[in-house]
XYZ file of N, CA and C in Angstrom:
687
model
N 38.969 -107.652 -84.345
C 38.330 -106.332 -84.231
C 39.370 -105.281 -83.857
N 39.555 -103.920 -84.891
C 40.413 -103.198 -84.312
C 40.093 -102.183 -82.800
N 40.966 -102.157 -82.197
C 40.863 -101.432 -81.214
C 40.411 -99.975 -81.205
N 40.844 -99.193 -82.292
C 40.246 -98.131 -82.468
C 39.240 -97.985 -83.702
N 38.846 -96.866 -83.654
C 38.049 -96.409 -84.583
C 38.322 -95.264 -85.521
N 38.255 -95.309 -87.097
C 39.293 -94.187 -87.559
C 37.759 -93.218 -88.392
N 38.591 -92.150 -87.998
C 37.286 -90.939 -88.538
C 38.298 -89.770 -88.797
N 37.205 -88.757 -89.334
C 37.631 -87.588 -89.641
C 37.511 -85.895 -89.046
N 38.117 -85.694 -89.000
C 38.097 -84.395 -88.078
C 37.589 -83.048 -89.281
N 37.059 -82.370 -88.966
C 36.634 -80.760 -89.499
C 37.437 -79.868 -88.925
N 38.627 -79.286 -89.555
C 39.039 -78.045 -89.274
C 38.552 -76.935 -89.674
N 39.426 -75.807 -89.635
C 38.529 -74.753 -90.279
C 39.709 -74.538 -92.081
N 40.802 -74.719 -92.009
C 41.089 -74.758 -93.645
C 41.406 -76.674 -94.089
N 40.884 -77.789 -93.205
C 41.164 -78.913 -93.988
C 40.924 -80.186 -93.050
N 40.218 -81.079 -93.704
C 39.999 -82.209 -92.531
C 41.401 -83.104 -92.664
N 41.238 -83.613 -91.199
C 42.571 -84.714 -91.388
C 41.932 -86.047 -90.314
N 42.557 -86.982 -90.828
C 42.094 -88.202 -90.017
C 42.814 -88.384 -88.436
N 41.991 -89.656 -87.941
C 42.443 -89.499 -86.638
C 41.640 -91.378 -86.403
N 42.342 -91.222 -85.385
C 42.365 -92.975 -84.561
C 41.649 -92.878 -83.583
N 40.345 -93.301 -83.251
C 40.074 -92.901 -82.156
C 40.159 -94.548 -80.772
N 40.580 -94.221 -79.840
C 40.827 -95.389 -78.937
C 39.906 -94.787 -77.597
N 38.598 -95.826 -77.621
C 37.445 -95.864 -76.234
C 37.947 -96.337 -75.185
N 38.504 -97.459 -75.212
C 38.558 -98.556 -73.927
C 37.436 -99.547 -73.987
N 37.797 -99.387 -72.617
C 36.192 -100.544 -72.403
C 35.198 -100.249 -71.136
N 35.480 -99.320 -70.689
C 34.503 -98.345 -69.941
C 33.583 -97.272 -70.260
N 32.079 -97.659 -69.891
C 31.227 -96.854 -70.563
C 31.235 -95.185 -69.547
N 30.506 -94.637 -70.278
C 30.029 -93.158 -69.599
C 30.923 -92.039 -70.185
N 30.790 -91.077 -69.932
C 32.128 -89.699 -69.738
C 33.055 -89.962 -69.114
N 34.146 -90.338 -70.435
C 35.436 -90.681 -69.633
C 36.489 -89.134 -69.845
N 37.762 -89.141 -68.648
C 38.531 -88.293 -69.427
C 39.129 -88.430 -70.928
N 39.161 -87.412 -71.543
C 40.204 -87.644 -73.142
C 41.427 -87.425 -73.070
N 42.038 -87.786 -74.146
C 44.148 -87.377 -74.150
C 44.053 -87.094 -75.790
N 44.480 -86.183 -75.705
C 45.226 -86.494 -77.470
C 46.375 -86.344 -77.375
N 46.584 -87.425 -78.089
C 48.103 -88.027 -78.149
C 48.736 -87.350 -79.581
N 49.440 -86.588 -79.696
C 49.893 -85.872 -80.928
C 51.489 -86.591 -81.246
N 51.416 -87.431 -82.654
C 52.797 -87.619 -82.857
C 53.832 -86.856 -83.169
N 54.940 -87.563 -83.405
C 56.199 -86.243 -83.896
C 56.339 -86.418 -85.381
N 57.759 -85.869 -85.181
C 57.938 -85.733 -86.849
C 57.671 -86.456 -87.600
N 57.980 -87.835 -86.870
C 58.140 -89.515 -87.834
C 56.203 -89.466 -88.351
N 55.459 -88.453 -87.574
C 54.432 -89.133 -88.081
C 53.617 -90.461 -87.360
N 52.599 -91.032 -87.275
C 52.130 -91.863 -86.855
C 53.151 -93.310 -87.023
N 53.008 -94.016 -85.879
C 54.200 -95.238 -85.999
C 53.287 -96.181 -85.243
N 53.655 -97.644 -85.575
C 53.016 -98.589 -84.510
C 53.074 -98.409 -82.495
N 54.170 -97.583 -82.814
C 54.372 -97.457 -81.185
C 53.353 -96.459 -80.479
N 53.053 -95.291 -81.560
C 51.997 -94.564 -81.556
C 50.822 -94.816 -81.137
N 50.426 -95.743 -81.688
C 48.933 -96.235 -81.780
C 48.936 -97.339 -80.557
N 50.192 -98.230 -80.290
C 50.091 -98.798 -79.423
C 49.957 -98.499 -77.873
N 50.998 -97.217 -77.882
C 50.409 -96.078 -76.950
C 48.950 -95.876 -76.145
N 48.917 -95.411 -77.257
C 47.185 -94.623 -77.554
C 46.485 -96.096 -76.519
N 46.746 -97.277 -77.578
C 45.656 -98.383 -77.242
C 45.501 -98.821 -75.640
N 47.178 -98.862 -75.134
C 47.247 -98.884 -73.567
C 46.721 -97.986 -72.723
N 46.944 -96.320 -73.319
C 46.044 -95.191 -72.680
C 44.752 -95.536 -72.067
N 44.318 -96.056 -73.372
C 42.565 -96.010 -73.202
C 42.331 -97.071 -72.675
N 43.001 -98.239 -72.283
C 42.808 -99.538 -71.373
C 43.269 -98.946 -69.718
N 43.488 -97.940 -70.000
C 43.356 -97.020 -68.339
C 41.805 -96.630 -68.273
N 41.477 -96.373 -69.310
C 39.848 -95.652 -68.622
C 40.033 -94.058 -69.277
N 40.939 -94.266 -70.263
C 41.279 -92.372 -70.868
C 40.363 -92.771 -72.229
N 39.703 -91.859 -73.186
C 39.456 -91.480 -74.425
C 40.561 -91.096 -75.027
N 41.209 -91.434 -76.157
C 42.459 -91.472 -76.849
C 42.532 -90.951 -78.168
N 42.102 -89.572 -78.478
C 42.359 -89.401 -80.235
C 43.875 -89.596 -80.276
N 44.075 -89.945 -81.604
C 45.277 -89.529 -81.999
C 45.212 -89.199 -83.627
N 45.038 -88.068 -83.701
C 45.516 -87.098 -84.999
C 46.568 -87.119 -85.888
N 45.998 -87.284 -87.220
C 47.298 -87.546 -87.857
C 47.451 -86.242 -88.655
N 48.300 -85.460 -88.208
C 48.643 -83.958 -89.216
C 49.274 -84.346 -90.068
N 49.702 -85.204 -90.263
C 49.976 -85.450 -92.184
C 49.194 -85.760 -93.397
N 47.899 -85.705 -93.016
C 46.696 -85.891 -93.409
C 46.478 -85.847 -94.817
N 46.594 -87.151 -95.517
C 46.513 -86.708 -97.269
C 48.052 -86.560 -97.801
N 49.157 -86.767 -97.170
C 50.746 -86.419 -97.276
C 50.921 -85.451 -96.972
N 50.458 -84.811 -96.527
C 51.119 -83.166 -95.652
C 52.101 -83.530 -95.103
N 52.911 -84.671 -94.757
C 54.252 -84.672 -94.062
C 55.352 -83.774 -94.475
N 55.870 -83.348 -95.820
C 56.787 -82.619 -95.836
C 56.218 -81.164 -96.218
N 54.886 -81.064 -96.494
C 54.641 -79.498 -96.289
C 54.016 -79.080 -94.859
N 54.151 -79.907 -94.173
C 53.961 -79.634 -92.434
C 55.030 -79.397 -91.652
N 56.419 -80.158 -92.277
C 57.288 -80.122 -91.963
C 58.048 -79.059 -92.354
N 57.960 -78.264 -93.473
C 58.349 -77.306 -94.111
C 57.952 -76.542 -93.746
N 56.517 -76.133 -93.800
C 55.996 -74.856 -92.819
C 56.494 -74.773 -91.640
N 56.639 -75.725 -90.686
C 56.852 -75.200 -89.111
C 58.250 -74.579 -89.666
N 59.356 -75.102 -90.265
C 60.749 -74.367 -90.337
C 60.795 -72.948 -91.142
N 59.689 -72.645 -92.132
C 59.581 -71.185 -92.647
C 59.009 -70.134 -91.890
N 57.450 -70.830 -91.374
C 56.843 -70.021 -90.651
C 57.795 -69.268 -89.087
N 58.198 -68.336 -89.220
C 58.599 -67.482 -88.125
C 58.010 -67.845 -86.914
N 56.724 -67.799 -86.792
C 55.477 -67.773 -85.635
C 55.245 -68.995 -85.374
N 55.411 -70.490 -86.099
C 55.441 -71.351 -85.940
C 56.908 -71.866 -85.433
N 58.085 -71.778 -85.907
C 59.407 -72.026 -85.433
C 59.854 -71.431 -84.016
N 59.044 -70.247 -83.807
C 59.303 -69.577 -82.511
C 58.353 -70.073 -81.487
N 57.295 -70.883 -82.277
C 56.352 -70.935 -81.184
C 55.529 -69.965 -80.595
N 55.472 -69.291 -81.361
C 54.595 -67.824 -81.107
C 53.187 -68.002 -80.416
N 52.381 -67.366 -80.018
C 50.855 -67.220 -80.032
C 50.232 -67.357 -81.265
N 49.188 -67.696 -81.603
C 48.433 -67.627 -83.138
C 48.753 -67.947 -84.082
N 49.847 -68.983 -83.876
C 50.182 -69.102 -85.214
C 49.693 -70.585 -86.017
N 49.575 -70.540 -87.247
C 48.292 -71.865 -87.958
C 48.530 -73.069 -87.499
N 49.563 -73.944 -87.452
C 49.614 -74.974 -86.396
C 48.899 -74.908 -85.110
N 49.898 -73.849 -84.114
C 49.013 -73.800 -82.733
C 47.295 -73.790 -83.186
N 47.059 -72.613 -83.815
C 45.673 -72.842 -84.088
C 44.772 -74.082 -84.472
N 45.454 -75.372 -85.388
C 44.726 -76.302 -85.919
C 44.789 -77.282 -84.636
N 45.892 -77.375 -83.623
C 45.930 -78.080 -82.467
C 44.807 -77.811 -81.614
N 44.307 -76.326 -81.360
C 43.064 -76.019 -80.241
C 41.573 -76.204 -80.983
N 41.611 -76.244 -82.432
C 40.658 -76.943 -83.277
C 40.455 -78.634 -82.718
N 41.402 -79.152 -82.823
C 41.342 -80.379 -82.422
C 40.742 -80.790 -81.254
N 41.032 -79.783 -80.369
C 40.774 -80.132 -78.926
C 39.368 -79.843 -78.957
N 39.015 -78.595 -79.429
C 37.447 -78.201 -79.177
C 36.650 -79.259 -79.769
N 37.260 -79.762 -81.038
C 36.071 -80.908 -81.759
C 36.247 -82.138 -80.725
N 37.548 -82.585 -79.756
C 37.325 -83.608 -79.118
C 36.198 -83.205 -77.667
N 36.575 -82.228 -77.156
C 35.460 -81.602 -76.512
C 34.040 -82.322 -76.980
N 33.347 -82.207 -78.107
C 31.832 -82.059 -78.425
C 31.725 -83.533 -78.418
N 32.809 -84.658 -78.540
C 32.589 -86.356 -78.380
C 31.547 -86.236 -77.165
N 30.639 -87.547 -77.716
C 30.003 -87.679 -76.261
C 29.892 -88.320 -75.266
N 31.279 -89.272 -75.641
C 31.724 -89.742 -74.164
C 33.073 -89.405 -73.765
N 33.146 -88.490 -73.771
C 34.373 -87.182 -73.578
C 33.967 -86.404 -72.553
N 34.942 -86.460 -71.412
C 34.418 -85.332 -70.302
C 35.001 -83.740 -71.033
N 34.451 -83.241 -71.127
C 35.157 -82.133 -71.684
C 36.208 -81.038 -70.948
N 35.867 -81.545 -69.278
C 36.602 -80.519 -68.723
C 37.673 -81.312 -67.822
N 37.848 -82.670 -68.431
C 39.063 -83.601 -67.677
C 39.963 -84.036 -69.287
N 40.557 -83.348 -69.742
C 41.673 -83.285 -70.729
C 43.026 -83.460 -70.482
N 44.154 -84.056 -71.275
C 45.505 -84.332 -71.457
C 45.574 -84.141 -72.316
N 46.998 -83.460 -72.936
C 47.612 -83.151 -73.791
C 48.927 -83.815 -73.959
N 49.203 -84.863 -75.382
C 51.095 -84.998 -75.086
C 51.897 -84.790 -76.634
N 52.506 -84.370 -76.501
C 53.305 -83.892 -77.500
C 54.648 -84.028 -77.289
N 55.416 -84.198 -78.339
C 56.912 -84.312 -78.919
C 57.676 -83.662 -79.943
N 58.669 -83.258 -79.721
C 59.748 -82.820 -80.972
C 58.799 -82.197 -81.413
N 58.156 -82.169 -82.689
C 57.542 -81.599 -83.582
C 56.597 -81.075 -82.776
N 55.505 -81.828 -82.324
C 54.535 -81.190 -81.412
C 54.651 -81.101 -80.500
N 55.737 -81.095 -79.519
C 55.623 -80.730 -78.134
C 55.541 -78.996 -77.338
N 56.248 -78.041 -78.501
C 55.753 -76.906 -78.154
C 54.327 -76.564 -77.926
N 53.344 -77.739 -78.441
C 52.248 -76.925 -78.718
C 51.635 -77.596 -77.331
N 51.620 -77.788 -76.627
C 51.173 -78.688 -75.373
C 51.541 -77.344 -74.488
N 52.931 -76.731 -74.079
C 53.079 -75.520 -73.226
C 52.554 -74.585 -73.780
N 51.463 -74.555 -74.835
C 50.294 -73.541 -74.896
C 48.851 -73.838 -74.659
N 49.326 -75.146 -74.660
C 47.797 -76.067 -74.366
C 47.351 -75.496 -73.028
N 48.166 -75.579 -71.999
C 48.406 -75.523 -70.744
C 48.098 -74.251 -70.031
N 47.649 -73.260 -70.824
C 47.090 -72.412 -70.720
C 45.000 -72.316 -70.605
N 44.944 -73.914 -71.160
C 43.459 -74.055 -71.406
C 43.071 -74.543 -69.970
N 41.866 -74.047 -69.523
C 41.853 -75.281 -68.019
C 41.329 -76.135 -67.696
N 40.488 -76.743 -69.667
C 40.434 -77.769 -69.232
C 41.390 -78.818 -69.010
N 42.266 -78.779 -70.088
C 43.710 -79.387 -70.085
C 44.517 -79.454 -68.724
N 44.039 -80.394 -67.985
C 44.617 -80.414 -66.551
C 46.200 -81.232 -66.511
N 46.446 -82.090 -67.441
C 47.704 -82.842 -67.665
C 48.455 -82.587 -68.951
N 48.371 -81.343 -69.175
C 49.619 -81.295 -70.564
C 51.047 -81.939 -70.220
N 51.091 -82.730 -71.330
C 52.489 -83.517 -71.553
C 53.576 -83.431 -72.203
N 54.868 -82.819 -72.059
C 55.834 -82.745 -73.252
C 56.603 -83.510 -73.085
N 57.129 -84.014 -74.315
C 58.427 -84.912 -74.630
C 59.125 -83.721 -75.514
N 60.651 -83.076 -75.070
C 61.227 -82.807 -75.785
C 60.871 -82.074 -77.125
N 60.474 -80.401 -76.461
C 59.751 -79.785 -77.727
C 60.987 -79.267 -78.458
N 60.652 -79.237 -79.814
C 62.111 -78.594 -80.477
C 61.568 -77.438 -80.958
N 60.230 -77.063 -81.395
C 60.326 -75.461 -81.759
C 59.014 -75.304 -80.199
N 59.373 -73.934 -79.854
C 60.495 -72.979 -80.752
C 61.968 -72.780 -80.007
N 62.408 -72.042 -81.390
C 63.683 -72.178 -81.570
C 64.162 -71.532 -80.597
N 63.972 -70.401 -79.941
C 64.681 -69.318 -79.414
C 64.174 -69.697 -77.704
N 64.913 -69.063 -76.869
C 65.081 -69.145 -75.662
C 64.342 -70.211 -75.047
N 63.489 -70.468 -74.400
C 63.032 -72.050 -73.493
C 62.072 -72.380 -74.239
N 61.302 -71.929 -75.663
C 61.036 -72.314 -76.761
C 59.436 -72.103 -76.189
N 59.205 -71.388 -75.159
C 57.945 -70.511 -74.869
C 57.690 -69.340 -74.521
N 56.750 -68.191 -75.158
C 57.433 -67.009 -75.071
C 57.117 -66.501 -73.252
N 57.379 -65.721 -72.996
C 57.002 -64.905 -71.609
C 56.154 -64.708 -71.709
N 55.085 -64.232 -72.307
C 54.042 -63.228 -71.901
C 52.979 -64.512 -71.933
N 53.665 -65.718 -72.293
C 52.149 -67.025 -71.879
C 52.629 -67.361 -70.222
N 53.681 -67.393 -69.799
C 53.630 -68.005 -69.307
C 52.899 -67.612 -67.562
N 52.285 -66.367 -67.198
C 51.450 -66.167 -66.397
C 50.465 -66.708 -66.071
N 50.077 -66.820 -67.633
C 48.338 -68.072 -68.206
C 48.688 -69.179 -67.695
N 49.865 -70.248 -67.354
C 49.606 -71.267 -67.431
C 48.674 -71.668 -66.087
N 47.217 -72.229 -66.281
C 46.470 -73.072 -65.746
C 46.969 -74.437 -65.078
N 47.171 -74.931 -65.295
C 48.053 -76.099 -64.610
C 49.642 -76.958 -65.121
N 50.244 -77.808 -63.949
C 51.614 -78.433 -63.741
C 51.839 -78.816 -65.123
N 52.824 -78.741 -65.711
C 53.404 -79.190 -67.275
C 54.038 -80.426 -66.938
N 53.835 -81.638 -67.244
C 54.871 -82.649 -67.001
C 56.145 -83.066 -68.010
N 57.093 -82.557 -68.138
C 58.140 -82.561 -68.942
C 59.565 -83.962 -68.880
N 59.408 -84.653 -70.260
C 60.128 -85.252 -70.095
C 61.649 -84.722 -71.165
N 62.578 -84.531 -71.181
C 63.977 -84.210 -71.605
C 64.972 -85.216 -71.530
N 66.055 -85.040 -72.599
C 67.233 -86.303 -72.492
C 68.470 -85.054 -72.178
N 69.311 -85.885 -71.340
C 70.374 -85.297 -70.938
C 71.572 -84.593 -72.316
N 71.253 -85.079 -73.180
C 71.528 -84.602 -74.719
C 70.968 -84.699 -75.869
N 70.868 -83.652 -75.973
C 70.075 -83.581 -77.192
C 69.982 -82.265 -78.339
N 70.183 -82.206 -79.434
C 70.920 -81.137 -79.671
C 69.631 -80.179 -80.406
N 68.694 -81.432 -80.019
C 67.058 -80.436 -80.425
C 66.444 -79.573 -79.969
N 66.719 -80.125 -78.454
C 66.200 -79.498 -77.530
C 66.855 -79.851 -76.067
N 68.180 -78.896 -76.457
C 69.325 -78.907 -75.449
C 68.979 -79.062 -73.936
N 70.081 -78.980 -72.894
C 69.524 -78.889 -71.473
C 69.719 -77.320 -71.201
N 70.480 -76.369 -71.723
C 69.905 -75.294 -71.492
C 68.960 -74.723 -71.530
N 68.168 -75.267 -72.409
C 66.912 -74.732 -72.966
C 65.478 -75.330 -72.205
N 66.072 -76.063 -71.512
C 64.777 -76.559 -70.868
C 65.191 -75.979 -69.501
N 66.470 -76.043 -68.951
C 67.016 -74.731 -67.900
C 65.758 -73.398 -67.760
N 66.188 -72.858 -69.325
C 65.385 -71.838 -69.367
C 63.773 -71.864 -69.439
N 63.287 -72.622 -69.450
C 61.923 -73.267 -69.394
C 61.863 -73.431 -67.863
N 62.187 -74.007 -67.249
C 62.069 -74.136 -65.680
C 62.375 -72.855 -65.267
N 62.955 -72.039 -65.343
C 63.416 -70.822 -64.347
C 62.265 -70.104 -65.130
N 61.577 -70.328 -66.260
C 59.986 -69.457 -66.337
C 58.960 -69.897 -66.109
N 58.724 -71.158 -65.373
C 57.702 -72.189 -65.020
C 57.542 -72.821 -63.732
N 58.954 -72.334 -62.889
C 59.094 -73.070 -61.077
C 57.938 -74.291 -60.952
N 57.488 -73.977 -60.092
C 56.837 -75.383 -59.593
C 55.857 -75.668 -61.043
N 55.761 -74.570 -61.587
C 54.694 -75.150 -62.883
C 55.156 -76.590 -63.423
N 56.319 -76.898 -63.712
C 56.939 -77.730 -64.558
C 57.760 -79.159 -63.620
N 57.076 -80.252 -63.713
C 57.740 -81.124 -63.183
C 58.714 -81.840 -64.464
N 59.918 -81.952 -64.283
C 60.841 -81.812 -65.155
C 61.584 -83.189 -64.289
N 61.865 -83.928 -65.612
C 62.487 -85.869 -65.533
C 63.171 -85.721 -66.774
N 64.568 -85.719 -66.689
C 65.681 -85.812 -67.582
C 65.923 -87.372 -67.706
N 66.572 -87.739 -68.751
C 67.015 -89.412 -69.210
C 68.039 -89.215 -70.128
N 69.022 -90.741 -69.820
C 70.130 -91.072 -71.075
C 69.515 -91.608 -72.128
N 68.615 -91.103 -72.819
C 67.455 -91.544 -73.799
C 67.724 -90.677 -75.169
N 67.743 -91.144 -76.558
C 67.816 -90.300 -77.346
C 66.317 -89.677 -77.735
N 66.214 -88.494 -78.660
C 65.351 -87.694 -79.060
C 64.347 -88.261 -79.462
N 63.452 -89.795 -78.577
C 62.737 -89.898 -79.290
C 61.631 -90.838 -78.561
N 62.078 -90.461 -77.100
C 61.232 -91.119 -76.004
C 60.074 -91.185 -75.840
N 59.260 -90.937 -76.867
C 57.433 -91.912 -76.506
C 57.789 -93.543 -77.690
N 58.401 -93.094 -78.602
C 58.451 -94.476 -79.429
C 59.608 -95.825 -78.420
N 59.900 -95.327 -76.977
C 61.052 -96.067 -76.527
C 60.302 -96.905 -75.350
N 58.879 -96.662 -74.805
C 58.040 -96.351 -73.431
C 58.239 -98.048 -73.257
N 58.754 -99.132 -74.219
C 58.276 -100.450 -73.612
C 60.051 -101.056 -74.407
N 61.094 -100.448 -74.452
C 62.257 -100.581 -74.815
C 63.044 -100.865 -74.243
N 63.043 -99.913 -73.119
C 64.232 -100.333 -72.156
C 63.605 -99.894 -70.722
N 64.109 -99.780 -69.547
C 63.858 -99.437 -68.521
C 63.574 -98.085 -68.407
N 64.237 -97.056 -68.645
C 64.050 -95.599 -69.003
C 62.829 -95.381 -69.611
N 63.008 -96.024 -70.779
C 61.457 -95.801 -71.554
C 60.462 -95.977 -70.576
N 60.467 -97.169 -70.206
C 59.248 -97.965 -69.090
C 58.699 -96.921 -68.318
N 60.078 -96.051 -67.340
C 59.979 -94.907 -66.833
C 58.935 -94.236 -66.700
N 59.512 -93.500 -68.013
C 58.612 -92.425 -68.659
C 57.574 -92.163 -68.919
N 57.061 -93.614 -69.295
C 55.513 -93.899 -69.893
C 54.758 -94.000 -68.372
N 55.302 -95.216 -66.955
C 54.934 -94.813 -66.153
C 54.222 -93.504 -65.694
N 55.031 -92.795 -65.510
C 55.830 -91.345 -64.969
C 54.685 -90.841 -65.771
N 54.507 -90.553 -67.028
C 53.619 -89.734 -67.469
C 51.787 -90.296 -67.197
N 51.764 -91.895 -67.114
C 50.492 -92.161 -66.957
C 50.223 -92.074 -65.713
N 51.160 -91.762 -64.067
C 51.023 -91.807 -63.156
C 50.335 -89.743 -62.925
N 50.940 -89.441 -63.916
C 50.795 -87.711 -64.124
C 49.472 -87.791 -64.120
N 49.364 -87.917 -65.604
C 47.309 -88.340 -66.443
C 46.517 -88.620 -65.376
N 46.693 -89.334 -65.017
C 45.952 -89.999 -63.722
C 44.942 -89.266 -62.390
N 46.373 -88.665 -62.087
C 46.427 -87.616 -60.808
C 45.514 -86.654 -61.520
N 45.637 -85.959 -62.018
C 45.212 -84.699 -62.755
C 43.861 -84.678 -63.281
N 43.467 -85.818 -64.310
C 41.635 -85.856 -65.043
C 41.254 -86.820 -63.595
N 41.615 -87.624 -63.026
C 40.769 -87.772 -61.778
C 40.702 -87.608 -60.577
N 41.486 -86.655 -60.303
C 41.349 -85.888 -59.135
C 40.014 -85.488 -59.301
């Protein structure tokens, strides 16, 4: 029997599929959506997801390549201006808070105990998540857009509603250590910030090496604190 359950999501310009992982605890549980990176959905992905929800979390995980959109998803974020910068409003960010609202209406979904985690590709979109209140544990791994200064603009960052838990590698040429520098000096205590000798690609690493182990810890010890407080 598979562990999850695969369905389809309603956006507003296109449905895309998604994994859904219950657990084994009944009632209104908290949710996470787990958003992959560039690579796209991977076994480590889903295996993720599957351990999440053996915590007692609700686990979508969304696949934005939906139908092969991988290289015109990938193409848009690098044309789109508003998407590469990470802007406000722009059609990505937008199809991400689509997501969330349809996981919202699940009905064994607490709607107002949410996590967010994102990477590389999607990890900008989590330090806008973080602005929502239900989203009490937004998660980044190493956002690479946007491109320009701590790759979130100023004028969000007043909004942010709750602690960002940020994980970063001591090199990385995606998403440098200056740049997450500059992310902390606009986020102070907002941002609990855990650097690693890890390359660009630390949620697929969480059961790899010790670091990985870390991380995955570190972030489920975050989740935790936050939808059940």
């Amino acid at each position: 029997m598979k562990p999850y359950t695969f369905l389809t999501l309603q956006l507003a310009s296109r449905d895309i599929n998604a994994y859904y992982f219950t657990g084994n605890k009944g009632g209104k549980r908290p949710g996470l959506v787990f958003l992959h990176d560039i690579t796209g959905i991977q076994n480590s992905t889903l295996e993720t997801a599957y351990l999440l929800s053996e915590e007692g979390l609700r686990v979508l995980v969304p696949d934005l390549y939906t139908n092969s959109w991988g290289v015109k998803y990938c193409v848009r974020q690098v044309i789109d201006r508003f998407i590469r910068d990470n802007l406000s409003g722009n059609k990505a960010l937008e199809e991400i808070h689509q997501i969330i609202d349809a996981f919202q209406k699940f009905k064994d979904v607490d709607p107002n105990r949410l996590s967010l985690v994102g990477s590389c590709l999607t990890g900008g979109f989590v330090l806008h998540a973080s602005l929502r209140p239900e989203i009490k544990a937004p998660v980044v791994f190493h956002h690479s857009f946007g491109l320009t200064g701590s790759g979130f603009p100023e004028e969000c960052v007043g909004s942010v509603k709750h602690t960002i838990q940020g994980h970063f590698c001591h090199t990385d040429p995606l998403c440098p250590p200056e740049k997450v520098d500059r992310l902390e000096e606009q986020l102070g205590d907002k941002l609990e910030r855990h650097d690693y000798d890890l390359p660009h690609m630390i949620p697929h690493l969480f059961r790899f090496n010790e670091e990985g182990k870390e991380a995955y810890e570190r972030m489920l010890r975050f989740i935790k604190e936050k939808v059940y407080e």
